[in-house]
Short mmCIF file of C-alpha atoms in Angstrom, two decimals:
data_model
loop_
_atom_site.label_atom_id
_atom_site.label_comp_id
_atom_site.label_asym_id
_atom_site.label_seq_id
_atom_site.Cartn_x
_atom_site.Cartn_y
_atom_site.Cartn_z
CA MET A 20 0.00 0.00 0.00
CA ASP A 21 1.21 3.51 -0.85
CA VAL A 22 1.15 5.50 2.38
CA GLY A 23 0.86 8.72 0.45
CA GLN A 24 -2.44 7.59 -1.09
CA MET A 25 -4.20 6.69 2.17
CA VAL A 26 -7.06 8.94 3.28
CA ALA A 27 -5.94 11.18 6.10
CA THR A 28 -7.89 12.65 9.02
CA ARG A 29 -7.16 15.79 10.99
CA PRO A 30 -4.92 15.38 14.06
CA THR A 31 -7.85 16.39 16.28
CA ASP A 32 -9.72 13.29 15.08
CA LEU A 33 -7.03 10.93 16.39
CA PRO A 34 -8.06 8.69 19.30
CA SER A 35 -6.17 9.64 22.45
CA ALA A 36 -5.06 6.12 23.38
CA GLN A 37 -5.38 3.59 20.59
CA VAL A 38 -2.65 1.12 21.52
CA ALA A 39 -1.52 -2.07 19.78
CA ASP A 40 -3.02 -5.24 21.19
CA ALA A 41 0.34 -6.75 22.16
CA PRO A 42 3.88 -5.61 22.94
CA LEU A 43 5.94 -4.85 19.84
CA SER A 44 8.39 -7.63 20.61
CA GLU A 45 5.80 -10.42 20.26
CA TYR A 46 5.94 -12.24 16.93
CA ARG A 47 2.56 -12.88 15.32
CA ILE A 48 2.11 -16.19 13.54
CA GLY A 49 1.50 -16.19 9.80
CA VAL A 50 0.54 -18.56 7.00
CA GLY A 51 3.29 -21.07 6.24
CA ASP A 52 4.94 -20.84 9.65
CA LYS A 53 6.11 -24.14 11.19
CA LEU A 54 5.22 -24.79 14.82
CA ASN A 55 6.00 -27.25 17.56
CA VAL A 56 3.10 -27.93 19.91
CA ARG A 57 3.73 -29.56 23.28
CA VAL A 58 1.11 -30.74 25.76
CA PHE A 59 2.92 -31.51 28.99
CA GLN A 60 2.98 -35.25 29.79
CA VAL A 61 0.69 -36.04 26.83
CA PRO A 62 2.99 -37.21 24.01
CA ASP A 63 0.05 -38.25 21.79
CA LEU A 64 -0.99 -34.59 21.61
CA SER A 65 2.52 -33.17 21.08
CA PHE A 66 3.74 -32.54 17.53
CA ASP A 67 6.67 -31.09 15.61
CA GLY A 68 6.58 -29.29 12.28
CA LEU A 69 2.91 -28.36 12.13
CA VAL A 70 2.38 -25.87 9.30
CA ILE A 71 -0.16 -23.04 9.32
CA ASP A 72 -2.25 -23.73 6.22
CA THR A 73 -3.67 -21.18 3.77
CA SER A 74 -6.82 -20.93 5.89
CA GLY A 75 -4.68 -19.89 8.84
CA ASN A 76 -5.20 -23.11 10.78
CA ILE A 77 -3.33 -26.08 12.20
CA GLN A 78 -5.05 -29.44 12.61
CA LEU A 79 -4.90 -31.21 15.97
CA PRO A 80 -6.43 -34.48 17.19
CA LEU A 81 -9.59 -34.19 19.29
CA ILE A 82 -10.10 -30.48 18.71
CA GLY A 83 -9.61 -30.23 14.94
CA ALA A 84 -8.72 -26.93 13.24
CA VAL A 85 -7.28 -24.17 15.42
CA ASN A 86 -6.67 -20.74 13.92
CA GLY A 87 -3.19 -19.39 14.52
CA VAL A 88 -2.74 -16.47 12.12
CA GLY A 89 -2.28 -13.15 13.89
CA ARG A 90 -1.79 -14.77 17.28
CA THR A 91 1.34 -14.92 19.37
CA SER A 92 2.69 -18.31 20.45
CA GLY A 93 1.28 -17.71 23.92
CA GLU A 94 -2.17 -16.81 22.60
CA LEU A 95 -2.31 -19.91 20.41
CA ALA A 96 -1.14 -22.11 23.29
CA ALA A 97 -3.87 -20.64 25.49
CA GLU A 98 -6.54 -21.35 22.87
CA ILE A 99 -5.40 -24.96 22.45
CA ALA A 100 -5.37 -25.41 26.22
CA ARG A 101 -8.85 -23.91 26.54
CA ARG A 102 -10.31 -26.25 23.94
CA LEU A 103 -8.61 -29.32 25.40
CA ALA A 104 -9.78 -28.38 28.89
CA SER A 105 -13.37 -27.94 27.78
CA GLN A 106 -13.82 -31.66 27.07
CA TYR A 107 -10.69 -33.78 27.31
CA LEU A 108 -7.98 -32.77 29.80
CA ARG A 109 -7.86 -31.22 33.24
CA ASP A 110 -5.65 -28.13 33.36
CA PRO A 111 -3.53 -28.96 30.28
CA GLN A 112 -0.14 -27.25 30.05
CA VAL A 113 0.47 -26.28 26.41
CA THR A 114 3.45 -24.59 24.79
CA VAL A 115 3.77 -23.45 21.18
CA THR A 116 7.09 -22.62 19.54
CA VAL A 117 7.60 -21.10 16.08
CA THR A 118 10.47 -23.11 14.59
CA GLU A 119 10.42 -21.60 11.10
CA ALA A 120 8.75 -18.39 9.97
CA ALA A 121 7.56 -18.13 6.39
CA SER A 122 8.72 -15.12 4.40
CA GLN A 123 6.72 -11.97 4.97
CA LYS A 124 6.95 -8.67 3.13
CA ILE A 125 7.59 -5.20 4.50
CA THR A 126 7.84 -1.89 2.68
CA VAL A 127 10.70 0.50 3.49
CA ASP A 128 10.24 3.99 2.06
CA GLY A 129 11.27 7.58 2.52
CA ALA A 130 14.87 8.69 3.05
CA VAL A 131 16.60 5.34 2.57
CA THR A 132 19.21 4.35 0.01
CA GLN A 133 17.06 1.74 -1.74
CA PRO A 134 13.33 2.10 -1.05
CA GLY A 135 11.29 -0.97 -1.87
CA VAL A 136 9.46 -4.10 -0.73
CA TYR A 137 11.61 -6.60 1.14
CA GLU A 138 11.09 -10.15 2.35
CA MET A 139 11.87 -11.03 5.94
CA ARG A 140 12.03 -14.37 7.70
CA GLY A 141 11.29 -14.62 11.37
CA SER A 142 11.87 -11.84 13.86
CA THR A 143 13.16 -8.62 12.26
CA SER A 144 13.83 -5.39 14.13
CA LEU A 145 13.31 -1.85 12.87
CA LEU A 146 17.07 -1.33 12.52
CA GLN A 147 17.37 -4.55 10.51
CA ALA A 148 14.48 -3.51 8.28
CA VAL A 149 16.13 -0.17 7.48
CA ALA A 150 19.39 -2.01 6.83
CA MET A 151 17.59 -4.11 4.19
CA ALA A 152 17.09 -0.84 2.30
CA GLN A 153 20.83 -0.17 2.56
CA GLY A 154 20.39 2.24 5.45
CA PRO A 155 19.21 5.85 5.71
CA ALA A 156 19.96 8.26 2.89
CA GLN A 157 22.40 11.07 3.47
CA GLY A 158 20.80 13.89 5.43
CA ALA A 159 17.83 11.82 6.61
CA ASN A 160 16.13 12.97 9.79
CA LEU A 161 16.17 9.84 11.96
CA SER A 162 14.27 11.31 14.89
CA LYS A 163 10.89 10.54 13.33
CA VAL A 164 10.55 7.16 11.64
CA ALA A 165 6.95 6.07 11.09
CA VAL A 166 5.72 2.49 11.10
CA PHE A 167 2.25 2.02 9.58
CA ARG A 168 0.42 -1.14 10.66
CA THR A 169 -3.08 -2.63 10.73
CA VAL A 170 -4.11 -3.11 14.37
CA GLY A 171 -7.52 -4.62 15.14
CA GLY A 172 -8.66 -3.95 11.59
CA GLN A 173 -7.70 -0.25 11.77
CA ARG A 174 -4.83 1.47 10.02
CA SER A 175 -2.47 2.70 12.74
CA VAL A 176 0.90 4.42 13.02
CA ALA A 177 3.66 4.72 15.60
CA LEU A 178 6.71 6.97 15.61
CA PHE A 179 10.22 5.92 16.61
CA ASP A 180 13.49 7.76 17.13
CA LEU A 181 15.88 5.70 15.03
CA ALA A 182 18.89 7.73 16.15
CA SER A 183 18.12 6.91 19.78
CA ILE A 184 17.68 3.22 18.90
CA ARG A 185 21.03 3.13 17.09
CA GLN A 186 22.73 4.63 20.14
CA GLY A 187 21.20 1.99 22.41
CA ARG A 188 19.12 4.52 24.35
CA SER A 189 15.78 3.10 23.13
CA PRO A 190 14.69 -0.50 22.44
CA ASP A 191 14.78 -1.74 18.86
CA PRO A 192 11.17 -2.79 18.11
CA GLU A 193 10.13 -5.76 16.02
CA VAL A 194 8.48 -5.08 12.66
CA LEU A 195 5.74 -7.33 11.33
CA GLY A 196 4.66 -8.54 7.91
CA ASP A 197 2.84 -5.87 5.84
CA ASP A 198 4.32 -3.02 7.92
CA ILE A 199 5.19 0.14 5.99
CA ILE A 200 8.26 1.92 7.35
CA VAL A 201 8.90 5.53 6.38
CA VAL A 202 12.26 7.02 7.33
CA ASP A 203 12.18 10.81 7.77
CA THR A 204 8.49 11.65 7.83
CA SER A 205 9.09 15.02 6.19
CA ARG A 206 9.02 13.00 2.94
CA LEU A 207 5.29 12.30 3.42
CA ASN A 208 2.54 14.50 2.02
CA SER A 209 1.27 17.43 4.07
CA ALA A 210 -1.85 15.64 5.36
CA PHE A 211 0.20 12.86 6.87
CA ARG A 212 2.75 15.27 8.30
CA GLU A 213 -0.07 16.99 10.17
CA ILE A 214 -1.17 13.64 11.63
CA LEU A 215 2.33 12.67 12.66
CA GLN A 216 3.01 16.06 14.26
CA ALA A 217 0.23 15.23 16.71
CA ILE A 218 1.82 11.93 17.73
CA PRO A 219 4.83 11.83 20.07
CA ALA A 220 7.62 9.34 19.35
CA LEU A 221 6.46 7.00 22.12
CA ALA A 222 6.37 3.70 20.21
CA ILE A 223 2.59 3.52 20.67
CA PHE A 224 0.36 2.65 17.75
CA ARG A 225 -2.56 5.03 17.26
CA ALA A 226 -5.37 4.64 14.77
CA PHE A 227 -6.06 7.31 12.16
#
């Protein structure tokens, strides 16, 4: 998606506290990911190499299809445990581990050496994503780097200080598939600059 073509709202229309559903560091499962599922002391319900199919599900004995796309490992484990506990096991202890992440695409735009769409595998940080585009362009303002993301079905944005991250003074957040990263937000159109001027660089996603 071209960020510059998205419909903008006035800064006064922004919700005051629209926050992402999970911490930025939590990887969200996608189609094609391989998972290990362990049910403590129940080897017949423990499996390696389960693949999230194109419908977003994995298939498990007793409970059938369980949707995993968009969930963290912990959320998927909790759902499996809930469904097992409802009919089959008492207080099941379930763990889910992502052993191989399928390729996901991110867009890196703005003041970078090679803007474009890049594939990532597994956990990728904001610094790593910018490095995929061969780093910031000369003269780029790194204090306002925007990450556009869909959160709960709404288009959202958060601002990060890339200079502070590079110096180790701020955490390096994880980027997710379909994120759009714009280095130096002065490169955006005027409507989006107005929106971003109303958002502090607090690594909090707000809907617009």
